[in-house]
Amino acid sequence: LPLGLRVMGSTLRGKREDDWESLLHRLENSLDRKIKGVLRVGYDNLHKDDQLIFLLIAFFFNYEDDDYVMAMLSESNLDVRFGLKTLAYKSLIQKSTEGKIVMHKLLQQVGKEAIQLQEPTKRQIITDAQDICDVLENDSVSRSVMGITFDISKIPHSICISAKALKRMPNLRFINIYKTRRDTNVRLHVPEDIYFPPSLRLLRWEVYP
């Protein structure tokens, strides 16, 4: 992150060691306005296809093997190889010595905020808990959705998933359902005849009911 490091270096210059630790901890968990602006510029200047690849990595494929990501996105009508090269050139991702694609936590937050700024009907990735509830219970969703990812710990009540909830999403390829808090008792009631679209490539579902 050349630009991000430049801003971060300016922020930390002249600070004591304990101040460095406090600031670095804060930056790990929230986007300082200057850092946010610098990192957001990198995302905003991407082609829309590369922006989508950025978001897919942020939500589904961080710390995954390069070849695996290429395979999972191979039928997405995206130029994945060129997109990954572009993201790496702009320091928005890195490739580890083990061949894994790595995106910094702060850049993942940029991705989250980018989705929040999109018009709900045009979102290709759904992450908002309330939107997820509407999709799973009421079949209200756009046909352009490619991915669904959410933390069930943030859903305030139990959900009865409609058997046809995913049928209206012919382009759905990636589902990632996870739970960060073990002290919550939210239940997902999944019908035995739930429909999964044939386009689905990834189904990652922690604590499947």
PDB file of C-alpha atoms in Angstrom, residues 85-190:
ATOM      1  CA  LYS A  85      -2.779  -8.121 -12.203  1.00  0.00           C
ATOM      2  CA  THR A  86      -4.397  -4.686 -12.068  1.00  0.00           C
ATOM      3  CA  LEU A  87      -5.271  -5.016  -8.383  1.00  0.00           C
ATOM      4  CA  ALA A  88      -1.743  -6.184  -7.571  1.00  0.00           C
ATOM      5  CA  TYR A  89      -0.176  -3.367  -9.604  1.00  0.00           C
ATOM      6  CA  LYS A  90      -2.267  -0.833  -7.692  1.00  0.00           C
ATOM      7  CA  SER A  91      -1.285  -2.508  -4.391  1.00  0.00           C
ATOM      8  CA  LEU A  92      -4.907  -3.374  -3.616  1.00  0.00           C
ATOM      9  CA  ILE A  93      -3.975  -7.036  -3.204  1.00  0.00           C
ATOM     10  CA  GLN A  94      -0.740  -8.904  -2.647  1.00  0.00           C
ATOM     11  CA  LYS A  95       0.337 -12.444  -3.404  1.00  0.00           C
ATOM     12  CA  SER A  96       1.918 -14.328  -0.530  1.00  0.00           C
ATOM     13  CA  THR A  97       4.925 -16.622  -0.857  1.00  0.00           C
ATOM     14  CA  GLU A  98       2.456 -19.529  -0.623  1.00  0.00           C
ATOM     15  CA  GLY A  99       0.579 -18.242  -3.678  1.00  0.00           C
ATOM     16  CA  LYS A 100      -2.406 -16.881  -1.763  1.00  0.00           C
ATOM     17  CA  ILE A 101      -4.187 -13.643  -2.613  1.00  0.00           C
ATOM     18  CA  VAL A 102      -4.138 -11.298   0.367  1.00  0.00           C
ATOM     19  CA  MET A 103      -6.170  -8.125   0.875  1.00  0.00           C
ATOM     20  CA  HIS A 104      -5.550  -5.891   3.878  1.00  0.00           C
ATOM     21  CA  LYS A 105      -8.327  -5.521   6.451  1.00  0.00           C
ATOM     22  CA  LEU A 106      -8.596  -1.786   5.779  1.00  0.00           C
ATOM     23  CA  LEU A 107      -9.181  -2.434   2.088  1.00  0.00           C
ATOM     24  CA  GLN A 108     -11.897  -4.922   2.982  1.00  0.00           C
ATOM     25  CA  GLN A 109     -13.577  -2.103   4.890  1.00  0.00           C
ATOM     26  CA  VAL A 110     -13.318   0.059   1.771  1.00  0.00           C
ATOM     27  CA  GLY A 111     -15.212  -2.704  -0.023  1.00  0.00           C
ATOM     28  CA  LYS A 112     -17.925  -2.775   2.635  1.00  0.00           C
ATOM     29  CA  GLU A 113     -18.430   0.967   2.405  1.00  0.00           C
ATOM     30  CA  ALA A 114     -18.437   0.860  -1.397  1.00  0.00           C
ATOM     31  CA  ILE A 115     -21.343  -1.598  -1.351  1.00  0.00           C
ATOM     32  CA  GLN A 116     -23.253   0.508   1.167  1.00  0.00           C
ATOM     33  CA  LEU A 117     -23.016   3.471  -1.223  1.00  0.00           C
ATOM     34  CA  GLN A 118     -24.469   1.506  -4.136  1.00  0.00           C
ATOM     35  CA  GLU A 119     -28.146   1.664  -4.995  1.00  0.00           C
ATOM     36  CA  PRO A 120     -29.800  -1.349  -3.324  1.00  0.00           C
ATOM     37  CA  THR A 121     -31.386  -2.539  -6.575  1.00  0.00           C
ATOM     38  CA  LYS A 122     -28.008  -2.539  -8.358  1.00  0.00           C
ATOM     39  CA  ARG A 123     -25.959  -4.383  -5.749  1.00  0.00           C
ATOM     40  CA  GLN A 124     -24.308  -7.557  -6.995  1.00  0.00           C
ATOM     41  CA  ILE A 125     -23.217  -8.519  -3.485  1.00  0.00           C
ATOM     42  CA  ILE A 126     -25.606  -8.369  -0.524  1.00  0.00           C
ATOM     43  CA  THR A 127     -24.122  -7.921   2.950  1.00  0.00           C
ATOM     44  CA  ASP A 128     -26.680  -5.938   4.965  1.00  0.00           C
ATOM     45  CA  ALA A 129     -28.454  -8.017   7.621  1.00  0.00           C
ATOM     46  CA  GLN A 130     -31.888  -6.490   6.990  1.00  0.00           C
ATOM     47  CA  ASP A 131     -31.543  -6.933   3.238  1.00  0.00           C
ATOM     48  CA  ILE A 132     -30.591 -10.562   3.833  1.00  0.00           C
ATOM     49  CA  CYS A 133     -33.707 -11.108   5.941  1.00  0.00           C
ATOM     50  CA  ASP A 134     -35.901  -9.651   3.189  1.00  0.00           C
ATOM     51  CA  VAL A 135     -34.236 -11.850   0.576  1.00  0.00           C
ATOM     52  CA  LEU A 136     -34.461 -15.099   2.512  1.00  0.00           C
ATOM     53  CA  GLU A 137     -37.954 -14.620   3.910  1.00  0.00           C
ATOM     54  CA  ASN A 138     -39.757 -12.598   1.247  1.00  0.00           C
ATOM     55  CA  ASP A 139     -37.995 -13.468  -2.029  1.00  0.00           C
ATOM     56  CA  SER A 140     -37.282  -9.759  -2.623  1.00  0.00           C
ATOM     57  CA  VAL A 141     -34.049  -9.525  -4.566  1.00  0.00           C
ATOM     58  CA  SER A 142     -32.466  -8.327  -7.780  1.00  0.00           C
ATOM     59  CA  ARG A 143     -31.648 -10.860 -10.501  1.00  0.00           C
ATOM     60  CA  SER A 144     -28.162  -9.331 -10.794  1.00  0.00           C
ATOM     61  CA  VAL A 145     -26.996 -10.596  -7.378  1.00  0.00           C
ATOM     62  CA  MET A 146     -23.808 -12.683  -7.601  1.00  0.00           C
ATOM     63  CA  GLY A 147     -23.011 -13.125  -3.932  1.00  0.00           C
ATOM     64  CA  ILE A 148     -24.569 -13.196  -0.477  1.00  0.00           C
ATOM     65  CA  THR A 149     -22.446 -12.925   2.641  1.00  0.00           C
ATOM     66  CA  PHE A 150     -23.539 -12.150   6.175  1.00  0.00           C
ATOM     67  CA  ASP A 151     -22.941 -12.727   9.859  1.00  0.00           C
ATOM     68  CA  ILE A 152     -25.984 -14.439  11.368  1.00  0.00           C
ATOM     69  CA  SER A 153     -24.948 -13.048  14.768  1.00  0.00           C
ATOM     70  CA  LYS A 154     -26.189  -9.647  13.562  1.00  0.00           C
ATOM     71  CA  ILE A 155     -29.678 -10.843  12.695  1.00  0.00           C
ATOM     72  CA  PRO A 156     -31.999  -9.914  15.587  1.00  0.00           C
ATOM     73  CA  HIS A 157     -34.484 -12.751  15.183  1.00  0.00           C
ATOM     74  CA  SER A 158     -34.921 -16.229  13.794  1.00  0.00           C
ATOM     75  CA  ILE A 159     -35.536 -16.562  10.053  1.00  0.00           C
ATOM     76  CA  CYS A 160     -37.729 -18.994   8.175  1.00  0.00           C
ATOM     77  CA  ILE A 161     -36.073 -19.231   4.779  1.00  0.00           C
ATOM     78  CA  SER A 162     -38.411 -19.456   1.816  1.00  0.00           C
ATOM     79  CA  ALA A 163     -37.864 -22.562  -0.302  1.00  0.00           C
ATOM     80  CA  LYS A 164     -37.776 -20.325  -3.386  1.00  0.00           C
ATOM     81  CA  ALA A 165     -35.670 -17.555  -1.847  1.00  0.00           C
ATOM     82  CA  LEU A 166     -32.731 -18.205  -4.164  1.00  0.00           C
ATOM     83  CA  LYS A 167     -34.724 -19.118  -7.264  1.00  0.00           C
ATOM     84  CA  ARG A 168     -35.022 -15.498  -8.366  1.00  0.00           C
ATOM     85  CA  MET A 169     -31.226 -15.163  -8.392  1.00  0.00           C
ATOM     86  CA  PRO A 170     -30.116 -16.984 -11.553  1.00  0.00           C
ATOM     87  CA  ASN A 171     -26.678 -15.333 -11.359  1.00  0.00           C
ATOM     88  CA  LEU A 172     -26.013 -16.259  -7.731  1.00  0.00           C
ATOM     89  CA  ARG A 173     -22.575 -17.870  -7.509  1.00  0.00           C
ATOM     90  CA  PHE A 174     -21.279 -17.334  -3.979  1.00  0.00           C
ATOM     91  CA  ILE A 175     -22.869 -17.813  -0.551  1.00  0.00           C
ATOM     92  CA  ASN A 176     -20.923 -17.212   2.651  1.00  0.00           C
ATOM     93  CA  ILE A 177     -22.846 -17.484   5.928  1.00  0.00           C
ATOM     94  CA  TYR A 178     -20.837 -17.227   9.126  1.00  0.00           C
ATOM     95  CA  LYS A 179     -21.174 -16.551  12.851  1.00  0.00           C
ATOM     96  CA  THR A 180     -18.763 -14.376  14.829  1.00  0.00           C
ATOM     97  CA  ARG A 181     -20.543 -14.522  18.189  1.00  0.00           C
ATOM     98  CA  ARG A 182     -21.173 -17.862  19.835  1.00  0.00           C
ATOM     99  CA  ASP A 183     -23.354 -16.364  22.573  1.00  0.00           C
ATOM    100  CA  THR A 184     -26.214 -15.621  20.166  1.00  0.00           C
ATOM    101  CA  ASN A 185     -28.984 -18.085  19.425  1.00  0.00           C
ATOM    102  CA  VAL A 186     -30.324 -16.956  16.066  1.00  0.00           C
ATOM    103  CA  ARG A 187     -31.830 -19.840  14.146  1.00  0.00           C
ATOM    104  CA  LEU A 188     -32.224 -20.265  10.422  1.00  0.00           C
ATOM    105  CA  HIS A 189     -35.083 -22.566   9.546  1.00  0.00           C
ATOM    106  CA  VAL A 190     -34.134 -24.147   6.229  1.00  0.00           C
TER     107      VAL A 190
END
